mmCIF file of C-alpha atoms in Angstrom:
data_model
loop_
_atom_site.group_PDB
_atom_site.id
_atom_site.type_symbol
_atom_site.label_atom_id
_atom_site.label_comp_id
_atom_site.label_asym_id
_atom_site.label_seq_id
_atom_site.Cartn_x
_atom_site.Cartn_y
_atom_site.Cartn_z
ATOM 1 C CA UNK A 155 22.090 5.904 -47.438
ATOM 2 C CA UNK A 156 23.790 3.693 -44.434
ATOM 3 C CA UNK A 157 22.065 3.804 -41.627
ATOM 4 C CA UNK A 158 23.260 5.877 -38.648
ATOM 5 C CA UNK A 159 25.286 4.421 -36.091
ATOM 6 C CA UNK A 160 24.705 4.841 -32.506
ATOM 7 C CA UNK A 161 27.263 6.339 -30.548
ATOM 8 C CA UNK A 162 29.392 3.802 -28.694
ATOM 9 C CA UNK A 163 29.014 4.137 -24.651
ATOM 10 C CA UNK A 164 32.205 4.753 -22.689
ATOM 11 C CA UNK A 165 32.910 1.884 -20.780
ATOM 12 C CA UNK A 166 34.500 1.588 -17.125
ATOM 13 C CA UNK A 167 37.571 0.539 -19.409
ATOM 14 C CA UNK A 168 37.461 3.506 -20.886
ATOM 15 C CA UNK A 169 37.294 5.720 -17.655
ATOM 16 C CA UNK A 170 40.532 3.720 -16.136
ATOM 17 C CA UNK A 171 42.504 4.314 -19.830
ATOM 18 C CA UNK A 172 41.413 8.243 -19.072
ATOM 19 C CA UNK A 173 41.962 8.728 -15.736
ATOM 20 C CA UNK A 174 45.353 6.648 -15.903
ATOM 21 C CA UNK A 175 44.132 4.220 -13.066
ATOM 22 C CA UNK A 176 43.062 0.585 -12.583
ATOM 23 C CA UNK A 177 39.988 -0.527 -13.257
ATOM 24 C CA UNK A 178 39.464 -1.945 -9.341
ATOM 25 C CA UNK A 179 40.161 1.770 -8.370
ATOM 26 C CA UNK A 180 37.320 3.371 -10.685
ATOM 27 C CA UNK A 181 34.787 0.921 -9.194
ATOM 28 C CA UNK A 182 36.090 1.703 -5.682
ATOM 29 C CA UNK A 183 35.264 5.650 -6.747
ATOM 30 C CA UNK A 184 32.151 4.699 -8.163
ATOM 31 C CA UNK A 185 31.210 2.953 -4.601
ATOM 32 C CA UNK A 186 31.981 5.922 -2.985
ATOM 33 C CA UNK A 187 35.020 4.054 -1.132
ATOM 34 C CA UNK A 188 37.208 5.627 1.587
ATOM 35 C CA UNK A 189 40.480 3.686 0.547
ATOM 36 C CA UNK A 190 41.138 6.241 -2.760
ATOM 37 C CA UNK A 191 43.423 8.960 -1.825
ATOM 38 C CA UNK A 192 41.598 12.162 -3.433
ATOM 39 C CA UNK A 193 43.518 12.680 -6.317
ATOM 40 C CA UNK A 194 42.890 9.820 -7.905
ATOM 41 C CA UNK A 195 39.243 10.712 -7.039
ATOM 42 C CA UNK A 196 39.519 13.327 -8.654
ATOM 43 C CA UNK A 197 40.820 12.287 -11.959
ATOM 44 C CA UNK A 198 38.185 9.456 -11.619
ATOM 45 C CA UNK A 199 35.335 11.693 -11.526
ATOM 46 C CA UNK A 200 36.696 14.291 -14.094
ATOM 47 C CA UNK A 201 37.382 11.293 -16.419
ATOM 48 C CA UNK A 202 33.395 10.727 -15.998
ATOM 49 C CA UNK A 203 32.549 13.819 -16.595
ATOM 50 C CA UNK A 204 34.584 13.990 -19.913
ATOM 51 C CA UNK A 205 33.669 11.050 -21.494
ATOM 52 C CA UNK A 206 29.502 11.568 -20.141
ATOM 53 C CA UNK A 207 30.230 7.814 -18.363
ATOM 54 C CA UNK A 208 26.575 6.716 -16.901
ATOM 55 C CA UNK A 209 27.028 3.286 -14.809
ATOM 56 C CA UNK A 210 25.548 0.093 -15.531
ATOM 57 C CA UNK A 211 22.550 -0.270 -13.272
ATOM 58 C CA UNK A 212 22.607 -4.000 -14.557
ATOM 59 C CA UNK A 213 25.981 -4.839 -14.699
ATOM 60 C CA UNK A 214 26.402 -3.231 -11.219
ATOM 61 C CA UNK A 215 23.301 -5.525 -9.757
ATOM 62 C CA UNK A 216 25.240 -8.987 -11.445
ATOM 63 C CA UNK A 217 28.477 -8.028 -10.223
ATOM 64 C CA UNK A 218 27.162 -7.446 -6.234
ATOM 65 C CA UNK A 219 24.528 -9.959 -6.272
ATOM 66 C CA UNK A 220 21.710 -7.241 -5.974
ATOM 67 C CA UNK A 221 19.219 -5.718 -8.076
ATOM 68 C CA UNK A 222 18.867 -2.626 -6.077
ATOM 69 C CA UNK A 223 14.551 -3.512 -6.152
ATOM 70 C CA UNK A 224 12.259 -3.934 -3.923
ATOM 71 C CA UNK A 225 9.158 -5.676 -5.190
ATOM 72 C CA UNK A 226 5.572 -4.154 -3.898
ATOM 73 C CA UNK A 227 2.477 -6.934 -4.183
ATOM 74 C CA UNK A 228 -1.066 -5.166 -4.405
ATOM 75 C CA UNK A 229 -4.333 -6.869 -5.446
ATOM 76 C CA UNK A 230 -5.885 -3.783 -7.374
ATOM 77 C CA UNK A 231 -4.803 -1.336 -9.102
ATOM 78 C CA UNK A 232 -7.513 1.001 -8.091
ATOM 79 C CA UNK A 233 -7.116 1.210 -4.817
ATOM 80 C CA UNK A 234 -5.791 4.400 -3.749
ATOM 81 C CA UNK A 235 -4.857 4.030 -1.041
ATOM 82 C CA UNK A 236 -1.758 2.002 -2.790
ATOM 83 C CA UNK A 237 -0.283 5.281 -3.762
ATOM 84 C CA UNK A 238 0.494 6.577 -0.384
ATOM 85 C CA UNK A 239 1.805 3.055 0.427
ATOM 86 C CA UNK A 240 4.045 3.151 -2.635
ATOM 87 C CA UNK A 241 4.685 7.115 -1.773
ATOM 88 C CA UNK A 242 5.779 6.176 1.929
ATOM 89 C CA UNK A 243 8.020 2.962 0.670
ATOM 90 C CA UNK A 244 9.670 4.972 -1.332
ATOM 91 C CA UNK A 245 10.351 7.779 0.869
ATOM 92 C CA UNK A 246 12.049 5.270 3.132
ATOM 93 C CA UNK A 247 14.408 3.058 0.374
ATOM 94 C CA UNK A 248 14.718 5.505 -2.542
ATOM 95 C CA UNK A 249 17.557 7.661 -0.695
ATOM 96 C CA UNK A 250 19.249 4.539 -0.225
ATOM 97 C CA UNK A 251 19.579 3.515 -3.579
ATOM 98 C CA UNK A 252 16.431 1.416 -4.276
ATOM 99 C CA UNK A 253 13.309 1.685 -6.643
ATOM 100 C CA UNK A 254 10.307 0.078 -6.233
ATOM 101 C CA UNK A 255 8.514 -2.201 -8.451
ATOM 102 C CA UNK A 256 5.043 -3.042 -8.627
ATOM 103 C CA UNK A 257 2.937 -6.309 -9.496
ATOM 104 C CA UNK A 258 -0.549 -6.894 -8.967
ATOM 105 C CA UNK A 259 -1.860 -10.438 -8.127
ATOM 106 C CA UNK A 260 -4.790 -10.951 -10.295
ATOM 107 C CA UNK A 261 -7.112 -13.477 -11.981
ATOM 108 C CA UNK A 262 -7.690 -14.275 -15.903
ATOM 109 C CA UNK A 263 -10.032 -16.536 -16.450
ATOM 110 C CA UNK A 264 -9.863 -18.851 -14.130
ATOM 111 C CA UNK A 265 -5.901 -18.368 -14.118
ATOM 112 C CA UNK A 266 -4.321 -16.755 -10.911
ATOM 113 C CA UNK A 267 -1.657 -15.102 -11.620
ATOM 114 C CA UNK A 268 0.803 -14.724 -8.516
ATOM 115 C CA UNK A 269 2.666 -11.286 -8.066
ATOM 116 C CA UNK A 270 4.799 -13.107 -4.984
ATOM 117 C CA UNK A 271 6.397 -16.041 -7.626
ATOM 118 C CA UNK A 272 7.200 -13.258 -10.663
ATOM 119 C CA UNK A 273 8.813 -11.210 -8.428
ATOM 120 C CA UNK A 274 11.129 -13.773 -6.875
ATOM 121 C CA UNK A 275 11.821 -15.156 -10.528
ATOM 122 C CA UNK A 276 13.069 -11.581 -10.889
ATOM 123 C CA UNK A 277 15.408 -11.957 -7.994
ATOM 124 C CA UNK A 278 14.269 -9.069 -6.272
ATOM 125 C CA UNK A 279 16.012 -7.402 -3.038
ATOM 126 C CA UNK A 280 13.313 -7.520 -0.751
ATOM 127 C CA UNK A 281 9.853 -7.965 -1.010
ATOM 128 C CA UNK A 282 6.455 -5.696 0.436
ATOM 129 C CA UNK A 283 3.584 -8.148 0.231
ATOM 130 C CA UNK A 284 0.663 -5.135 0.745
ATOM 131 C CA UNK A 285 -2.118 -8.041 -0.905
ATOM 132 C CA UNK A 286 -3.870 -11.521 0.450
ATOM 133 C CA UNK A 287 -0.614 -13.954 0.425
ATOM 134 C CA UNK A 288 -3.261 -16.342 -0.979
ATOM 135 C CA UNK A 289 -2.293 -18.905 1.639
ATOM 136 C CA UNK A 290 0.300 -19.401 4.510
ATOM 137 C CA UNK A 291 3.592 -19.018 3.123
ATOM 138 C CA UNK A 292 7.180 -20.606 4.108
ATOM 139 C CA UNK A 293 10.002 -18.483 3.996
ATOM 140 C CA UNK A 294 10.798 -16.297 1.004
ATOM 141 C CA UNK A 295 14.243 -16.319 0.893
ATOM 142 C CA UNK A 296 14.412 -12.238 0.703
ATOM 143 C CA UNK A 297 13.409 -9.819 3.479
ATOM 144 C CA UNK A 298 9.958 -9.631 3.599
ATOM 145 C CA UNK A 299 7.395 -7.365 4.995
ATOM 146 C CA UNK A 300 3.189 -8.473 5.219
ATOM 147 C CA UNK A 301 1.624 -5.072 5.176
ATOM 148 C CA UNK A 302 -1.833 -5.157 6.039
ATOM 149 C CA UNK A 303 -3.868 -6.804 8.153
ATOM 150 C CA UNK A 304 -3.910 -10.248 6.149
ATOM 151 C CA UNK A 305 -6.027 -13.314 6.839
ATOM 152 C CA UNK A 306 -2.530 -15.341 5.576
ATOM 153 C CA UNK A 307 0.791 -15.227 7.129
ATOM 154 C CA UNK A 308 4.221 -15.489 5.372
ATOM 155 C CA UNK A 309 7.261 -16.818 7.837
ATOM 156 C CA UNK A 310 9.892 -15.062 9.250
ATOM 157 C CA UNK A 311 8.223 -11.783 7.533
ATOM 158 C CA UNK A 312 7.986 -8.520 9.488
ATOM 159 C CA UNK A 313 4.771 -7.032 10.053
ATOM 160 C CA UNK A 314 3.278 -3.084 9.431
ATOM 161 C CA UNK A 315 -0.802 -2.394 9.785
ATOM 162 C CA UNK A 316 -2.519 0.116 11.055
ATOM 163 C CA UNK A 317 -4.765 -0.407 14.421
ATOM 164 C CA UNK A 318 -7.797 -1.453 13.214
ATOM 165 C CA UNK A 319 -10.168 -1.955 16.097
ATOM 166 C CA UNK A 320 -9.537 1.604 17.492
ATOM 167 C CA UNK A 321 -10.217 2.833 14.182
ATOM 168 C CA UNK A 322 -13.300 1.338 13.676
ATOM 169 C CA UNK A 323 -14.020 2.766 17.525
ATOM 170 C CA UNK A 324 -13.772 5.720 16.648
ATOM 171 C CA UNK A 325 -16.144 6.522 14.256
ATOM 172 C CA UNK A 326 -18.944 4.304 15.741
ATOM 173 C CA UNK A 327 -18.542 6.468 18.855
ATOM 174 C CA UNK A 328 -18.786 9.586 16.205
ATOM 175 C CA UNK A 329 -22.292 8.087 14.880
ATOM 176 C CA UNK A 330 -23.438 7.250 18.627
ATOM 177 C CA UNK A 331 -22.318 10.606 19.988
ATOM 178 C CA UNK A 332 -25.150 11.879 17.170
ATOM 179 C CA UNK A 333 -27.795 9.839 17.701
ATOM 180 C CA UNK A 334 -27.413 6.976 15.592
ATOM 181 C CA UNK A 335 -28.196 4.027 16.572
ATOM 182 C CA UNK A 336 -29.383 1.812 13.523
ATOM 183 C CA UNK A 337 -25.968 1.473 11.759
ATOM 184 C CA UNK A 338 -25.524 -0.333 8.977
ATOM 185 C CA UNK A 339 -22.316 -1.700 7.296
ATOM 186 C CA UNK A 340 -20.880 -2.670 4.000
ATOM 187 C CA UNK A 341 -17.875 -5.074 4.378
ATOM 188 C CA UNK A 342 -16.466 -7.122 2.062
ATOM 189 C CA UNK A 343 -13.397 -9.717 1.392
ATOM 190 C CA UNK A 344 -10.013 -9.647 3.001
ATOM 191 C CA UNK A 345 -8.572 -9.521 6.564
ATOM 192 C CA UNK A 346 -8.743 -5.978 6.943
ATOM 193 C CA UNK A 347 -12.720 -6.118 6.142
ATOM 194 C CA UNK A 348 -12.564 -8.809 8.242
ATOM 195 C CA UNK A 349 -11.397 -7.265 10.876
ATOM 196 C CA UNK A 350 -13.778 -4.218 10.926
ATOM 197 C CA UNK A 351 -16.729 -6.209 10.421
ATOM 198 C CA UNK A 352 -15.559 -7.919 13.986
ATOM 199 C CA UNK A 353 -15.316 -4.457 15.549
ATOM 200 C CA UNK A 354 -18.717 -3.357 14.117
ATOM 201 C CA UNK A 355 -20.583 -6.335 15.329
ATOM 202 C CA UNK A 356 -18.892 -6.055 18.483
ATOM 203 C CA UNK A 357 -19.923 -2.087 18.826
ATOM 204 C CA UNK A 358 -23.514 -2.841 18.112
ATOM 205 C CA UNK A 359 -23.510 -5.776 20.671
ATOM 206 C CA UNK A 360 -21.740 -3.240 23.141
ATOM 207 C CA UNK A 361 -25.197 -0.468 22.609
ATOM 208 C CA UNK A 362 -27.656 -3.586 22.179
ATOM 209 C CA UNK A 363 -28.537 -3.173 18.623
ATOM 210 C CA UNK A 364 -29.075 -5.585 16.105
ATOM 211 C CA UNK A 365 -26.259 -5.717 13.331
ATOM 212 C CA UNK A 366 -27.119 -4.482 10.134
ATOM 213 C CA UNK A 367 -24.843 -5.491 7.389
ATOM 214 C CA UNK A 368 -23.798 -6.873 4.183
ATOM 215 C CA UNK A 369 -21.614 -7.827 1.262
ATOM 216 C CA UNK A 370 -19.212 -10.125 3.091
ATOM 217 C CA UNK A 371 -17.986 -12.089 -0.105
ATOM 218 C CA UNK A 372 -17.698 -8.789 -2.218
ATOM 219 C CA UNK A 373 -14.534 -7.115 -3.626
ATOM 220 C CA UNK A 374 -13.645 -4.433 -1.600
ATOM 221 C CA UNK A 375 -13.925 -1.848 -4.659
ATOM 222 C CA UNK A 376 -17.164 0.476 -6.123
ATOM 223 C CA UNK A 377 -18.815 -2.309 -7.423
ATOM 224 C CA UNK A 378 -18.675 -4.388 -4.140
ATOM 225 C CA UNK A 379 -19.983 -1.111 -2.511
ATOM 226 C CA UNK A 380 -22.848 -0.659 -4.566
ATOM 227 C CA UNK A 381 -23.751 -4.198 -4.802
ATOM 228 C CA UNK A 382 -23.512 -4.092 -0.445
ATOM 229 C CA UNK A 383 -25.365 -1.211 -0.100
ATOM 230 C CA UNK A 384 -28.430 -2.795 -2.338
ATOM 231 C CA UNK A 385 -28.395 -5.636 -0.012
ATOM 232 C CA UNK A 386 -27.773 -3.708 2.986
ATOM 233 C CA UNK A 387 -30.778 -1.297 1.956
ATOM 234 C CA UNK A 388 -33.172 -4.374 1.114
ATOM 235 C CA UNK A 389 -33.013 -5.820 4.528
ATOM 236 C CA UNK A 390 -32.829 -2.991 6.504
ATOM 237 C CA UNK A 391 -34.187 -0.329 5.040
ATOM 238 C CA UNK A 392 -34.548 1.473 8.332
ATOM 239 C CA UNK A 393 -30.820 2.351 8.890
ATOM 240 C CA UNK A 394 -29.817 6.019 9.899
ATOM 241 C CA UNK A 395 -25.931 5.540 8.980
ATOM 242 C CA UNK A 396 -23.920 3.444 7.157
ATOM 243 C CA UNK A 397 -20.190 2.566 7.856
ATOM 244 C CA UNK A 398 -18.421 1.483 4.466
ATOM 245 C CA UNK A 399 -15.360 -0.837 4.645
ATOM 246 C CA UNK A 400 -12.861 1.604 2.619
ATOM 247 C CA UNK A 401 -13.484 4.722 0.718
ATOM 248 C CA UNK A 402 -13.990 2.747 -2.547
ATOM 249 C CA UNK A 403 -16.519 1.179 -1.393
ATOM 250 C CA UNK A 404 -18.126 4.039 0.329
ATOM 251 C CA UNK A 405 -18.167 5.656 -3.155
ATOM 252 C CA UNK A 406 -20.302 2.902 -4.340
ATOM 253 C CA UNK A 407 -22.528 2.921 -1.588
ATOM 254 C CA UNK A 408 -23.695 6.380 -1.848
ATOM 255 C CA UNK A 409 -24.583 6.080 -5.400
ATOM 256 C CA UNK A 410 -26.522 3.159 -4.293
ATOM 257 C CA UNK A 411 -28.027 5.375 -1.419
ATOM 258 C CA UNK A 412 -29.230 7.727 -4.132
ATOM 259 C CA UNK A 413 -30.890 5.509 -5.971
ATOM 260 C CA UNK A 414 -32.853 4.385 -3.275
ATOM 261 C CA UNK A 415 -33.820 8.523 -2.792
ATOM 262 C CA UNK A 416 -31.244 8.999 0.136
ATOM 263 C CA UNK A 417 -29.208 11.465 -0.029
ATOM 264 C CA UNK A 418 -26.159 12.175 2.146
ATOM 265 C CA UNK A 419 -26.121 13.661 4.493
ATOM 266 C CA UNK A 420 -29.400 15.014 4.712
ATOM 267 C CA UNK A 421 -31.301 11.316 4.995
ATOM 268 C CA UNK A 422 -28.034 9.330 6.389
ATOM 269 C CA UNK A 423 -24.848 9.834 7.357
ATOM 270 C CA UNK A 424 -22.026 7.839 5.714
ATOM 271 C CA UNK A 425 -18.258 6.788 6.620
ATOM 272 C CA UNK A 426 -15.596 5.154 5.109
ATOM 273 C CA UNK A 427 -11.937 4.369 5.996
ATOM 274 C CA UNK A 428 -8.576 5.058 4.879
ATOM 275 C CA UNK A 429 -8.670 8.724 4.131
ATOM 276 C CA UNK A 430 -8.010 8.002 0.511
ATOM 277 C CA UNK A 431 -7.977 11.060 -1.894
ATOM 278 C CA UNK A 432 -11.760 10.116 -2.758
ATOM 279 C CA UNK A 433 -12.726 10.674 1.189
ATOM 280 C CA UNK A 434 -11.181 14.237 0.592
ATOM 281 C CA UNK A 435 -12.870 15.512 -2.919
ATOM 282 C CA UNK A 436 -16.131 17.702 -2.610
ATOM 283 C CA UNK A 437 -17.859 15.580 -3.963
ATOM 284 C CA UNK A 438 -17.808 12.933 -0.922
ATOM 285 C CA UNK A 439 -15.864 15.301 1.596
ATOM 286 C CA UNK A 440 -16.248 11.721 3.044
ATOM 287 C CA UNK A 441 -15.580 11.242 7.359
ATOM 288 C CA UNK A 442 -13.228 8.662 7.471
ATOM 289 C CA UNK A 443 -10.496 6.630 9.410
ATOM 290 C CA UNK A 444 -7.193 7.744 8.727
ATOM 291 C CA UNK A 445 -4.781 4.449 8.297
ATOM 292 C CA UNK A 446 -1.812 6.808 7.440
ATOM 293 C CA UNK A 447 -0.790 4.370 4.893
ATOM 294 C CA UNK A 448 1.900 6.638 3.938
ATOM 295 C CA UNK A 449 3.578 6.172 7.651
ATOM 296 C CA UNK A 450 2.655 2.418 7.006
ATOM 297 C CA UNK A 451 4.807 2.372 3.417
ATOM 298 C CA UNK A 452 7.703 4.097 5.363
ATOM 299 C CA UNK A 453 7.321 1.210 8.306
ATOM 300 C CA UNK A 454 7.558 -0.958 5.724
ATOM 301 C CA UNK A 455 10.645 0.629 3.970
ATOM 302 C CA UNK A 456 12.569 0.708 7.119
ATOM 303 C CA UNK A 457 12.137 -3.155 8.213
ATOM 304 C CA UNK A 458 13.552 -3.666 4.734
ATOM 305 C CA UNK A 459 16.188 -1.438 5.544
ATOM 306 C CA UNK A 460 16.625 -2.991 8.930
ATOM 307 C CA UNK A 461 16.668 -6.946 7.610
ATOM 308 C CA UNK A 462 19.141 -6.152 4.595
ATOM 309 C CA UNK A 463 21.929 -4.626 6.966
ATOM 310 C CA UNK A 464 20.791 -7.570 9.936
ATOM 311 C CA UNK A 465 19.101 -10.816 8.215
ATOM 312 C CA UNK A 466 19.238 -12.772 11.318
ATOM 313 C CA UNK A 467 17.186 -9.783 13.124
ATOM 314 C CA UNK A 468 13.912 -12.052 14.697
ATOM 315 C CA UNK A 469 10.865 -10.552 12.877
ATOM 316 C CA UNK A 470 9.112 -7.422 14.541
ATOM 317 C CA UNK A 471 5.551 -6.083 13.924
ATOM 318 C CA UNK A 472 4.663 -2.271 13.454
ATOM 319 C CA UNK A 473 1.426 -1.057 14.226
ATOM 320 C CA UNK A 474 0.495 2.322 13.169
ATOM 321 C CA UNK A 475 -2.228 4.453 14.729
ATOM 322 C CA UNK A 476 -5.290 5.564 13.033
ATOM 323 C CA UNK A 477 -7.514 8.413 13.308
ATOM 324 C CA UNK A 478 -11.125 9.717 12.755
ATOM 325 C CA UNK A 479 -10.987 12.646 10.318
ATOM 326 C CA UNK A 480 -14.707 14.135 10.235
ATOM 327 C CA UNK A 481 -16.272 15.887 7.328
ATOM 328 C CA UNK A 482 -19.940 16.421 5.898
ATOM 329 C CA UNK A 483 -20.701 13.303 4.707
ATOM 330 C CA UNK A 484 -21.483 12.634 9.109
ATOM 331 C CA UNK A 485 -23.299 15.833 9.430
ATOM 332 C CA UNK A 486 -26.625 13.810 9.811
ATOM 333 C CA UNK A 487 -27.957 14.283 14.276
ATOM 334 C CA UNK A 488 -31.043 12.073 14.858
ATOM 335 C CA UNK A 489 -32.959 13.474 17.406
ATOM 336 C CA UNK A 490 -32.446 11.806 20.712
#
């Protein structure tokens, strides 16, 4: 028995030899031009429909210069707070004909492998770098939005992250307005832990009380949690709340809370940040900071927008606003 053939695809060609027109004018229909008087539109798109004509994503991307992609960098996979990023990005550049990809910079063995370079080997559009650049960077050569607050900068690249300070304000005026006073904190690596552990150290200062943290070279995942909130328990053992540097890592500090017999919220009150989907199961029903990461991916979506239709635009910064959302995992009042 021969082997079946596959059914040949109807070519552009084809659609011109239907529709009795050029081949220019079915591409001008096909980019939804206003120079084809609307007959010929018509018998364009009925010629489609007849012969089931789907367009060439690639040969359309070749023939304009433009893979219709924006590349998204993230530096863990886990991290869920990624998917309303990713949700908000695409929100913003999907209705204009874009999908987003996604790389991860990561390590294997003692190889780094660098999300930023595969991406621009793939020539994408545009470029959301929503991970540590790894080290200042020149000019991509693609529009280029640093989401985040990174401890790296990347030239000429617009900027979306969500007010950090006031967010980490918030919620140590939550735990002061209930009597805490001993806080404790498990940060880890990255500019955005960086930049809480600043605001936490300068809260305590501000009430005259001794910081009380650890973890500062830890990933900023369940492990690094757990291993932080060990630490964090072993030198001060006398803390009445702990402030976690993301909901990942809050996740792995309670479990390291109950080891030690603590249970939350009963024997301390715990917080994280980023109002991930973790911060709102029952399990945690975790207080958090809201970063609104979704509002951050559709920031990010329209400064691509912006620099594709003006690349000579100078680049602009976004912040957005963050807020305390408050559940049970707080409920803990020490007695004034």
């Amino acid at each position: 028995m021969s082997p079946r053939r596959r059914p040949v695809r109807p070519t552009i060609y084809d659609v011109a030899r239907e529709a009795g027109v050029s081949k220019s004018l079915v591409s001008l229909v096909l980019n939804d031009s206003t120079l084809v008087a609307e007959a010929k539109r018509q018998a364009v798109q009925d010629a489609i429909a007849k012969l089931g004509y789907r367009r060439s994503q690639a040969a359309s991307a070749l023939a304009a210069d433009r893979t219709r992609t924006v590349g998204l960098v993230i530096d863990d996979f886990q991290n869920p707070s990624f998917v309303e990023l990713l949700r908000g990005l695409r929100s913003a550049v999907g209705p204009q004909g874009f999908h987003v990809a996604i790389r991860e910079h990561y390590r294997e063995g003692d190889t780094f492998v660098n999300a930023i370079d595969g991406f621009l080997d793939s020539q994408v559009d545009a470029l959301v770098v929503a991970a540590e650049p790894g080290r200042d960077l020149p000019t991509l050569g693609v529009p280029t939005v640093l989401e985040g607050t990174r401890l790296h900068r990347i030239d000429d690249a617009d900027t979306v992250e969500s007010d950090q300070r006031h967010g980490v304000d918030q919620l140590m005026e939550h735990l002061r307005s209930a009597g805490h006073r001993r806080i404790g904190h498990v940060t880890g690596a990255g500019g955005a832990a960086a930049v809480r552990l600043q605001a936490y150290l300068e809260a305590m200062e501000a009430q005259g009380e001794p910081a009380r943290f650890a973890g500062g070279s830890n990933e900023t995942n369940e492990d690094g949690g757990y291993a932080g909130a060990v630490e964090l328990l072993r030198r001060h053992p006398d803390v009445t709340a702990v402030f976690a540097a993301n909901d990942t890592m809050a996740l792995g500090t309670r479990a390291a809370l109950r080891e030690a017999g603590r249970e939350v919220p009963r024997d301390v009150a715990l917080i994280g940040y980023d109002n991930s989907h973790l911060a709102r199961s029952r399990f945690l029903d975790l207080t958090t900071v809201d970063s609104h990461a979704y509002d951050a991916g559709v920031a990010c979506g329209e400064a691509i927008l912006r620099r594709l239709a003006e690349p000579d635009l100078p680049p602009a910064s976004v912040v957005v606003p963050s807020t305390l959302v408050v559940r049970s995992s707080s409920a803990t009042v020490v007695p004034r």
